[in-house]
PDB file of C-alpha atoms in Angstrom:
ATOM      1  CA  MET A   1      18.785  74.557  -8.220  1.00  0.00           C
ATOM      2  CA  LYS A   2      18.396  77.342 -10.774  1.00  0.00           C
ATOM      3  CA  GLN A   3      17.214  76.245 -14.211  1.00  0.00           C
ATOM      4  CA  ARG A   4      19.032  77.735 -17.139  1.00  0.00           C
ATOM      5  CA  SER A   5      16.845  79.507 -19.630  1.00  0.00           C
ATOM      6  CA  THR A   6      16.585  77.840 -22.999  1.00  0.00           C
ATOM      7  CA  ARG A   7      15.208  79.109 -26.277  1.00  0.00           C
ATOM      8  CA  GLN A   8      12.297  76.658 -26.039  1.00  0.00           C
ATOM      9  CA  ARG A   9      11.498  77.762 -22.477  1.00  0.00           C
ATOM     10  CA  ARG A  10      11.482  81.402 -23.558  1.00  0.00           C
ATOM     11  CA  LEU A  11       9.109  80.528 -26.417  1.00  0.00           C
ATOM     12  CA  VAL A  12       6.734  78.782 -24.008  1.00  0.00           C
ATOM     13  CA  LEU A  13       6.867  81.660 -21.517  1.00  0.00           C
ATOM     14  CA  ASP A  14       6.303  84.193 -24.307  1.00  0.00           C
ATOM     15  CA  ALA A  15       3.283  82.190 -25.506  1.00  0.00           C
ATOM     16  CA  VAL A  16       1.723  82.270 -22.026  1.00  0.00           C
ATOM     17  CA  ARG A  17       2.510  85.984 -21.613  1.00  0.00           C
ATOM     18  CA  ALA A  18       0.990  86.808 -25.004  1.00  0.00           C
ATOM     19  CA  ARG A  19      -2.420  85.488 -23.961  1.00  0.00           C
ATOM     20  CA  CYS A  20      -4.745  86.761 -21.284  1.00  0.00           C
ATOM     21  CA  ASP A  21      -7.300  83.960 -21.542  1.00  0.00           C
ATOM     22  CA  HIS A  22      -5.694  81.325 -19.299  1.00  0.00           C
ATOM     23  CA  PRO A  23      -4.531  79.071 -22.168  1.00  0.00           C
ATOM     24  CA  SER A  24      -4.417  75.296 -21.902  1.00  0.00           C
ATOM     25  CA  ALA A  25      -1.207  73.378 -22.558  1.00  0.00           C
ATOM     26  CA  ASP A  26      -2.553  72.431 -26.002  1.00  0.00           C
ATOM     27  CA  GLN A  27      -3.261  76.074 -26.858  1.00  0.00           C
ATOM     28  CA  ILE A  28       0.244  77.022 -25.750  1.00  0.00           C
ATOM     29  CA  TYR A  29       1.683  74.174 -27.820  1.00  0.00           C
ATOM     30  CA  THR A  30      -0.216  75.420 -30.898  1.00  0.00           C
ATOM     31  CA  ASP A  31       1.041  78.978 -30.349  1.00  0.00           C
ATOM     32  CA  VAL A  32       4.651  77.844 -29.891  1.00  0.00           C
ATOM     33  CA  ARG A  33       4.438  75.606 -32.982  1.00  0.00           C
ATOM     34  CA  ALA A  34       3.452  78.668 -35.012  1.00  0.00           C
ATOM     35  CA  VAL A  35       6.868  80.132 -34.127  1.00  0.00           C
ATOM     36  CA  ASP A  36       8.915  76.904 -34.131  1.00  0.00           C
ATOM     37  CA  ASP A  37       7.354  73.989 -35.998  1.00  0.00           C
ATOM     38  CA  LYS A  38      10.057  71.605 -34.765  1.00  0.00           C
ATOM     39  CA  ILE A  39       9.224  71.883 -31.055  1.00  0.00           C
ATOM     40  CA  SER A  40       7.538  68.798 -29.619  1.00  0.00           C
ATOM     41  CA  ARG A  41       4.494  68.589 -27.386  1.00  0.00           C
ATOM     42  CA  GLY A  42       6.663  66.942 -24.705  1.00  0.00           C
ATOM     43  CA  THR A  43       9.123  69.847 -24.763  1.00  0.00           C
ATOM     44  CA  VAL A  44       6.289  72.333 -24.271  1.00  0.00           C
ATOM     45  CA  TYR A  45       4.809  70.305 -21.388  1.00  0.00           C
ATOM     46  CA  ARG A  46       8.206  69.876 -19.698  1.00  0.00           C
ATOM     47  CA  ASN A  47       8.885  73.595 -19.969  1.00  0.00           C
ATOM     48  CA  LEU A  48       5.454  74.440 -18.561  1.00  0.00           C
ATOM     49  CA  ASN A  49       6.342  72.286 -15.540  1.00  0.00           C
ATOM     50  CA  VAL A  50       9.729  74.008 -15.126  1.00  0.00           C
ATOM     51  CA  LEU A  51       8.162  77.467 -15.456  1.00  0.00           C
ATOM     52  CA  GLU A  52       5.595  76.531 -12.814  1.00  0.00           C
ATOM     53  CA  GLN A  53       8.300  75.219 -10.463  1.00  0.00           C
ATOM     54  CA  THR A  54      10.349  78.406 -10.844  1.00  0.00           C
ATOM     55  CA  GLY A  55       7.272  80.546 -10.176  1.00  0.00           C
ATOM     56  CA  GLU A  56       7.295  82.234 -13.573  1.00  0.00           C
ATOM     57  CA  ILE A  57       3.801  80.977 -14.412  1.00  0.00           C
ATOM     58  CA  LEU A  58       0.834  79.728 -12.431  1.00  0.00           C
ATOM     59  CA  HIS A  59      -0.713  76.324 -13.140  1.00  0.00           C
ATOM     60  CA  VAL A  60      -4.471  76.688 -12.675  1.00  0.00           C
ATOM     61  CA  LYS A  61      -6.032  73.282 -12.016  1.00  0.00           C
ATOM     62  CA  LEU A  62      -9.613  73.242 -13.265  1.00  0.00           C
ATOM     63  CA  PRO A  63     -12.339  70.596 -13.646  1.00  0.00           C
ATOM     64  CA  VAL A  64     -12.273  70.503 -17.463  1.00  0.00           C
ATOM     65  CA  THR A  65      -8.663  71.191 -18.406  1.00  0.00           C
ATOM     66  CA  ASP A  66      -5.714  72.742 -16.631  1.00  0.00           C
ATOM     67  CA  ARG A  67      -4.746  76.262 -17.649  1.00  0.00           C
ATOM     68  CA  TYR A  68      -1.747  78.560 -17.243  1.00  0.00           C
ATOM     69  CA  GLU A  69      -1.218  82.248 -16.570  1.00  0.00           C
ATOM     70  CA  VAL A  70       1.510  84.697 -15.618  1.00  0.00           C
ATOM     71  CA  ARG A  71      -0.421  86.568 -12.947  1.00  0.00           C
ATOM     72  CA  ALA A  72       1.364  85.670  -9.708  1.00  0.00           C
ATOM     73  CA  ASP A  73      -0.776  87.284  -7.016  1.00  0.00           C
ATOM     74  CA  ARG A  74      -3.270  85.154  -5.136  1.00  0.00           C
ATOM     75  CA  HIS A  75      -6.658  85.254  -6.795  1.00  0.00           C
ATOM     76  CA  ASP A  76      -9.602  83.023  -7.608  1.00  0.00           C
ATOM     77  CA  HIS A  77     -11.137  81.957 -10.916  1.00  0.00           C
ATOM     78  CA  LEU A  78     -14.452  81.601 -12.706  1.00  0.00           C
ATOM     79  CA  ILE A  79     -15.069  78.916 -15.338  1.00  0.00           C
ATOM     80  CA  CYS A  80     -18.023  78.696 -17.683  1.00  0.00           C
ATOM     81  CA  SER A  81     -19.466  75.190 -17.560  1.00  0.00           C
ATOM     82  CA  ARG A  82     -20.690  75.531 -21.147  1.00  0.00           C
ATOM     83  CA  CYS A  83     -17.864  77.152 -23.190  1.00  0.00           C
ATOM     84  CA  HIS A  84     -15.059  76.597 -20.617  1.00  0.00           C
ATOM     85  CA  THR A  85     -13.940  80.240 -20.655  1.00  0.00           C
ATOM     86  CA  VAL A  86     -11.784  81.024 -17.619  1.00  0.00           C
ATOM     87  CA  CYS A  87     -11.398  84.432 -16.029  1.00  0.00           C
ATOM     88  CA  ASP A  88     -10.054  85.934 -12.830  1.00  0.00           C
ATOM     89  CA  VAL A  89     -12.490  86.811 -10.040  1.00  0.00           C
ATOM     90  CA  PRO A  90     -12.475  90.626  -9.818  1.00  0.00           C
ATOM     91  CA  ILE A  91     -12.589  90.708  -6.014  1.00  0.00           C
ATOM     92  CA  PRO A  92      -9.688  90.473  -3.554  1.00  0.00           C
ATOM     93  CA  TYR A  93      -8.428  87.067  -2.482  1.00  0.00           C
ATOM     94  CA  ASP A  94      -9.805  86.200   0.980  1.00  0.00           C
ATOM     95  CA  GLY A  95      -6.864  85.002   3.074  1.00  0.00           C
ATOM     96  CA  ALA A  96      -9.120  85.046   6.163  1.00  0.00           C
ATOM     97  CA  LEU A  97     -10.763  81.922   4.766  1.00  0.00           C
ATOM     98  CA  ASP A  98      -7.487  80.064   5.374  1.00  0.00           C
ATOM     99  CA  GLU A  99      -7.600  81.075   9.058  1.00  0.00           C
ATOM    100  CA  ARG A 100     -11.209  79.938   9.423  1.00  0.00           C
ATOM    101  CA  VAL A 101     -10.374  76.533   7.956  1.00  0.00           C
ATOM    102  CA  ILE A 102      -7.378  76.220  10.312  1.00  0.00           C
ATOM    103  CA  GLU A 103      -9.574  77.038  13.316  1.00  0.00           C
ATOM    104  CA  GLU A 104     -12.332  74.627  12.279  1.00  0.00           C
ATOM    105  CA  THR A 105     -10.200  71.670  11.154  1.00  0.00           C
ATOM    106  CA  GLY A 106      -6.785  71.927  12.761  1.00  0.00           C
ATOM    107  CA  TYR A 107      -5.142  71.663   9.339  1.00  0.00           C
ATOM    108  CA  LEU A 108      -2.131  73.836   8.622  1.00  0.00           C
ATOM    109  CA  VAL A 109      -3.336  75.707   5.537  1.00  0.00           C
ATOM    110  CA  PHE A 110      -0.831  77.463   3.260  1.00  0.00           C
ATOM    111  CA  ARG A 111      -3.323  78.795   0.729  1.00  0.00           C
ATOM    112  CA  HIS A 112      -6.497  77.894  -1.079  1.00  0.00           C
ATOM    113  CA  ARG A 113      -7.686  77.847  -4.656  1.00  0.00           C
ATOM    114  CA  LEU A 114     -11.273  78.712  -5.271  1.00  0.00           C
ATOM    115  CA  VAL A 115     -12.981  78.056  -8.597  1.00  0.00           C
ATOM    116  CA  PHE A 116     -16.482  79.322  -9.239  1.00  0.00           C
ATOM    117  CA  GLU A 117     -18.410  77.408 -11.900  1.00  0.00           C
ATOM    118  CA  GLY A 118     -21.376  78.789 -13.792  1.00  0.00           C
ATOM    119  CA  LEU A 119     -22.408  80.363 -17.082  1.00  0.00           C
ATOM    120  CA  CYS A 120     -20.521  83.303 -18.575  1.00  0.00           C
ATOM    121  CA  PRO A 121     -22.518  86.320 -19.801  1.00  0.00           C
ATOM    122  CA  ASP A 122     -22.266  85.199 -23.457  1.00  0.00           C
ATOM    123  CA  CYS A 123     -23.594  81.704 -22.724  1.00  0.00           C
ATOM    124  CA  ARG A 124     -26.340  83.144 -20.518  1.00  0.00           C
ATOM    125  CA  LYS A 125     -27.462  85.350 -23.421  1.00  0.00           C
ATOM    126  CA  LYS A 126     -27.508  82.348 -25.775  1.00  0.00           C
ATOM    127  CA  ILE A 127     -29.594  80.342 -23.319  1.00  0.00           C
ATOM    128  CA  ASP A 128     -31.975  83.251 -22.702  1.00  0.00           C
ATOM    129  CA  LYS A 129     -32.360  83.735 -26.457  1.00  0.00           C
ATOM    130  CA  ALA A 130     -33.002  80.000 -26.969  1.00  0.00           C
ATOM    131  CA  ASP A 131     -35.669  80.076 -24.231  1.00  0.00           C
ATOM    132  CA  LEU A 132     -37.394  83.003 -25.948  1.00  0.00           C
ATOM    133  CA  HIS A 133     -37.529  81.050 -29.202  1.00  0.00           C
ATOM    134  CA  GLY A 134     -38.714  77.834 -27.565  1.00  0.00           C
ATOM    135  CA  GLU A 135     -35.563  75.900 -28.423  1.00  0.00           C
TER     136      GLU A 135
END
């Protein structure tokens, strides 16, 4: 069933499109509230769910907090375990991994989501600097 577009849904979609940092639902809510201070948190969350179901946004499930993005192609993510920055992995998605899992397990695999966890370059610099100063 096709969902009709509402003003609130367009505001939520615009808020996700305006950011390239994989915003959380709370960040999207804050951005939408800056445009419409009457919109509720529940309305934003419901519209995020609808936009995910219609394929207009991607819901990225991560260990710390879920994020959203408009990029629709299959790709993997990196998350910094210190500052929680999320970015796309700049290498092609490996669909052959799905086939290997099917062969090894017998599962019928539709796709996979891979999340690399580590330290981003900025946090690595801060840690290296702290080590130099004996902190």
